[in-house]
XYZ file of C-alpha atoms in Angstrom:
283
model
C 16.066 -38.176 -154.661
C 14.542 -40.659 -152.204
C 15.903 -40.173 -148.638
C 17.053 -43.803 -148.337
C 18.921 -43.519 -151.618
C 20.401 -40.135 -150.704
C 22.092 -41.792 -147.711
C 23.783 -44.294 -150.023
C 24.939 -41.497 -152.327
C 26.229 -39.389 -149.409
C 28.124 -42.395 -148.077
C 29.787 -42.852 -151.451
C 28.306 -46.314 -151.948
C 26.621 -45.441 -155.257
C 27.152 -42.618 -157.791
C 24.625 -39.795 -157.907
C 23.278 -40.726 -161.420
C 22.599 -44.266 -160.170
C 20.884 -42.826 -157.116
C 18.644 -40.655 -159.274
C 17.621 -43.626 -161.405
C 17.137 -45.809 -158.341
C 14.844 -43.177 -156.821
C 12.564 -43.540 -159.852
C 11.906 -47.095 -158.667
C 10.872 -46.022 -155.170
C 7.441 -47.204 -153.946
C 4.634 -45.031 -155.313
C 6.365 -44.257 -158.604
C 5.207 -45.429 -162.023
C 7.062 -47.101 -164.860
C 6.668 -48.859 -168.197
C 7.747 -52.337 -169.245
C 7.691 -53.477 -172.862
C 5.784 -56.697 -172.116
C 3.922 -55.949 -168.876
C 2.757 -52.413 -169.727
C 2.473 -49.620 -167.176
C 3.025 -50.378 -163.525
C 3.172 -48.908 -160.037
C 6.058 -49.703 -157.696
C 4.552 -51.289 -154.577
C 7.626 -52.135 -152.524
C 11.380 -52.387 -152.671
C 14.104 -54.166 -150.750
C 17.302 -52.176 -151.145
C 19.548 -54.581 -149.175
C 18.101 -57.501 -151.142
C 18.261 -55.516 -154.402
C 14.668 -56.316 -155.347
C 11.588 -54.299 -156.298
C 7.906 -55.289 -156.495
C 5.730 -53.735 -159.199
C 2.029 -54.089 -159.970
C 1.932 -54.054 -163.771
C -1.181 -53.916 -165.939
C -0.464 -57.403 -167.212
C 1.444 -58.845 -164.255
C 0.445 -57.918 -160.712
C 2.981 -58.347 -157.907
C 5.929 -58.793 -160.250
C 9.185 -59.115 -158.271
C 12.291 -57.974 -160.159
C 15.972 -57.710 -159.474
C 16.832 -54.013 -159.212
C 19.423 -54.310 -161.970
C 16.837 -55.899 -164.280
C 14.283 -53.191 -163.426
C 16.918 -50.539 -164.182
C 17.402 -51.959 -167.661
C 13.882 -53.035 -168.587
C 11.627 -50.305 -167.197
C 11.168 -46.638 -167.994
C 9.974 -44.092 -165.449
C 6.769 -42.147 -166.199
C 5.322 -39.209 -164.209
C 2.169 -39.536 -162.127
C 0.197 -37.376 -164.578
C 1.041 -39.626 -167.535
C -2.038 -41.130 -169.191
C -0.718 -44.647 -168.577
C -0.162 -43.945 -164.888
C -3.677 -42.565 -164.594
C -5.049 -45.783 -166.105
C -3.713 -47.477 -162.976
C -4.629 -44.899 -160.321
C -7.446 -42.800 -161.811
C -9.213 -45.042 -164.298
C -12.722 -43.871 -163.393
C -11.688 -40.257 -163.986
C -10.454 -41.184 -167.459
C -13.705 -43.014 -168.200
C -15.700 -39.958 -167.157
C -13.495 -37.708 -169.287
C -13.971 -40.009 -172.286
C -17.716 -39.380 -172.047
C -17.681 -35.671 -171.215
C -14.663 -34.395 -173.158
C -13.114 -36.953 -175.537
C -10.946 -34.281 -177.164
C -9.272 -33.478 -173.841
C -8.770 -37.192 -173.174
C -7.050 -37.721 -176.527
C -4.933 -34.577 -176.149
C -3.762 -35.875 -172.766
C -2.961 -39.263 -174.296
C -0.944 -37.655 -177.093
C 0.924 -35.445 -174.617
C 1.950 -38.619 -172.787
C 3.354 -40.050 -176.027
C 5.505 -37.165 -177.180
C 2.724 -35.458 -179.141
C 1.892 -38.181 -181.655
C 0.743 -41.781 -181.984
C -1.040 -43.925 -184.560
C -4.747 -44.644 -184.461
C -3.939 -48.295 -183.798
C -1.819 -47.405 -180.770
C -4.536 -45.063 -179.508
C -7.110 -47.839 -179.717
C -4.880 -50.156 -177.669
C -4.628 -47.541 -174.919
C -8.334 -46.695 -174.756
C -10.424 -49.623 -175.996
C -11.437 -52.014 -173.244
C -9.967 -50.157 -170.271
C -11.279 -46.611 -170.757
C -14.054 -47.146 -173.321
C -15.870 -50.466 -173.551
C -14.575 -52.457 -176.506
C -18.089 -52.860 -177.925
C -18.595 -49.082 -177.880
C -15.156 -48.036 -179.079
C -15.871 -47.685 -182.810
C -18.904 -45.463 -182.225
C -16.988 -43.433 -179.625
C -13.986 -43.041 -181.917
C -16.074 -41.957 -184.905
C -17.694 -39.155 -182.897
C -14.382 -38.271 -181.224
C -12.628 -37.913 -184.588
C -15.272 -35.439 -185.688
C -14.844 -33.460 -182.469
C -11.046 -33.535 -182.860
C -11.242 -32.101 -186.367
C -13.615 -29.366 -185.229
C -11.331 -28.483 -182.310
C -8.316 -28.189 -184.654
C -6.088 -29.253 -181.759
C -5.002 -32.474 -183.449
C -4.101 -33.445 -187.005
C -6.292 -36.478 -187.730
C -5.038 -38.775 -190.533
C -7.193 -40.838 -192.866
C -5.612 -44.184 -191.929
C -5.317 -45.912 -188.545
C -1.697 -46.740 -189.306
C -0.773 -43.048 -189.614
C -0.057 -40.764 -186.685
C -2.382 -38.337 -184.983
C -0.287 -35.257 -184.228
C -0.905 -32.733 -181.471
C -0.833 -29.232 -182.882
C 1.116 -26.321 -181.492
C -1.302 -24.548 -179.161
C -0.145 -21.154 -180.432
C -1.457 -21.720 -183.964
C -4.453 -19.795 -185.238
C -7.394 -21.716 -186.779
C -6.131 -20.752 -190.248
C -2.622 -21.982 -189.486
C -4.073 -25.231 -188.178
C -6.013 -25.803 -191.409
C -2.927 -25.061 -193.498
C -0.920 -27.455 -191.316
C -3.435 -30.202 -192.151
C -2.786 -29.642 -195.840
C 0.978 -29.610 -195.371
C 0.816 -32.802 -193.304
C -1.183 -34.666 -195.979
C 0.742 -37.704 -197.209
C -1.133 -38.202 -200.454
C -3.496 -36.509 -202.918
C -6.583 -37.757 -201.083
C -5.354 -36.112 -197.898
C -4.673 -32.856 -199.741
C -8.187 -32.906 -201.201
C -9.735 -33.460 -197.755
C -7.677 -30.592 -196.336
C -8.771 -28.259 -199.141
C -12.405 -29.196 -198.563
C -11.999 -28.296 -194.878
C -10.418 -24.965 -195.849
C -13.259 -24.157 -198.260
C -15.821 -25.006 -195.569
C -14.135 -22.678 -193.065
C -12.845 -19.946 -195.375
C -13.832 -17.293 -192.832
C -10.862 -18.347 -190.691
C -8.597 -16.851 -193.374
C -10.143 -13.383 -193.422
C -6.946 -11.863 -192.033
C -4.542 -14.600 -193.130
C -4.884 -14.832 -196.895
C -1.122 -15.179 -197.307
C -1.309 -18.585 -195.638
C -3.603 -19.753 -198.445
C -1.479 -18.277 -201.185
C 1.444 -20.399 -200.014
C -0.538 -23.520 -200.830
C -1.160 -22.736 -204.482
C 2.308 -23.717 -205.676
C 2.158 -26.988 -203.725
C -1.205 -27.796 -205.303
C 0.171 -27.148 -208.786
C 3.103 -29.470 -208.216
C 0.890 -32.170 -206.710
C -1.586 -32.005 -209.603
C 1.142 -32.265 -212.246
C 2.664 -35.337 -210.610
C -0.675 -37.028 -209.970
C -1.940 -36.467 -213.516
C 0.600 -38.960 -214.853
C -0.694 -41.913 -212.845
C -3.815 -40.732 -210.968
C -5.725 -38.499 -213.343
C -8.959 -38.692 -211.363
C -7.297 -37.518 -208.171
C -5.438 -34.770 -210.046
C -8.769 -33.521 -211.408
C -10.275 -33.596 -207.918
C -7.316 -31.738 -206.448
C -7.526 -28.912 -208.989
C -11.321 -28.762 -208.627
C -10.975 -28.552 -204.836
C -8.414 -25.766 -205.251
C -10.836 -23.882 -207.498
C -13.538 -24.258 -204.835
C -11.227 -22.646 -202.271
C -10.401 -19.779 -204.647
C -14.078 -19.338 -205.484
C -14.981 -19.076 -201.806
C -12.482 -16.269 -201.134
C -12.756 -12.794 -202.628
C -9.086 -12.178 -201.831
C -7.768 -15.064 -203.956
C -7.401 -15.403 -207.682
C -5.869 -18.071 -209.876
C -2.369 -17.333 -211.103
C -2.155 -17.176 -214.928
C 0.531 -19.890 -214.899
C -1.378 -22.267 -212.606
C -2.582 -25.679 -213.754
C -6.225 -25.580 -214.819
C -8.807 -28.304 -215.239
C -8.775 -27.586 -218.966
C -5.010 -28.265 -219.074
C -5.462 -31.698 -217.537
C -8.433 -32.526 -219.751
C -6.764 -31.506 -223.017
C -3.621 -33.525 -222.320
C -5.422 -36.650 -221.058
C -6.234 -39.761 -223.063
C -9.929 -39.449 -223.964
C -10.863 -42.993 -222.922
C -8.968 -42.656 -219.668
C -10.591 -39.295 -218.997
C -14.091 -40.739 -219.302
C -13.308 -43.538 -216.852
C -11.581 -41.289 -214.331
C -14.125 -38.468 -214.497
C -16.947 -40.936 -213.926
C -15.594 -41.736 -210.467
C -15.689 -38.108 -209.309
C -18.436 -36.573 -207.142
C -21.233 -35.141 -209.284
C -20.396 -31.539 -208.351
C -16.862 -31.917 -209.638
C -18.020 -33.730 -212.754
C -20.021 -30.609 -213.598
C -16.876 -28.504 -213.177
C -15.108 -30.724 -215.721
C -17.889 -31.021 -218.273
């Protein structure tokens, strides 16, 4: 608690919880405002019940203390948004040298997840030049996936999620599959698993858990998205084929099952959209 505020609490002029909140608005602290963005408290006038804050989008903003209580949220000095105010050059350097660490720090400051759109708003312009952002983000996404520290979605409107640091590489790959929101995401996750099958050398059970989920997903997709169902089963077969410890369960859905039950004209159209390697698996 700030010393000036502690005196008010000790004198019984304000309750302790109010004093703790008031101390968050002491000069040198950082806060967030819905419209003005992040800000640093520059000065306060306790007798006059006013506080002055330099916000990102409104420098020298003078507020009534009661209004600041209600409309701002305290953030720690190591929060990404606070560092944009005090240590912007350090963030810019980090964006060049270690974009994965920069993004992990950003996610940590947002409770472990945020959408790609929200990430762009935080970084583009201030930390990475707007003209360079797309190129930077494309290379950063690749590095994020390789690091396995973050679940990277296909769409900008979906959330990037910071992984539990205690997960093994195999657990991280399985988590990507489990986090997939649609068949396309499941296919991408299976492709990543097949490409890094060595990570499962001592964790085959983690892969076996996926097989039932793949079966269920393929059955549902076959009714309305035959092409994606075919791709999903083909991707599963690629994973099984890349691991000596896995084999297809006798009751599992097979490509032949989907082909035999599909409308022939629909099958031709859907199969024609598949990658050539998977077309060969079907034909």
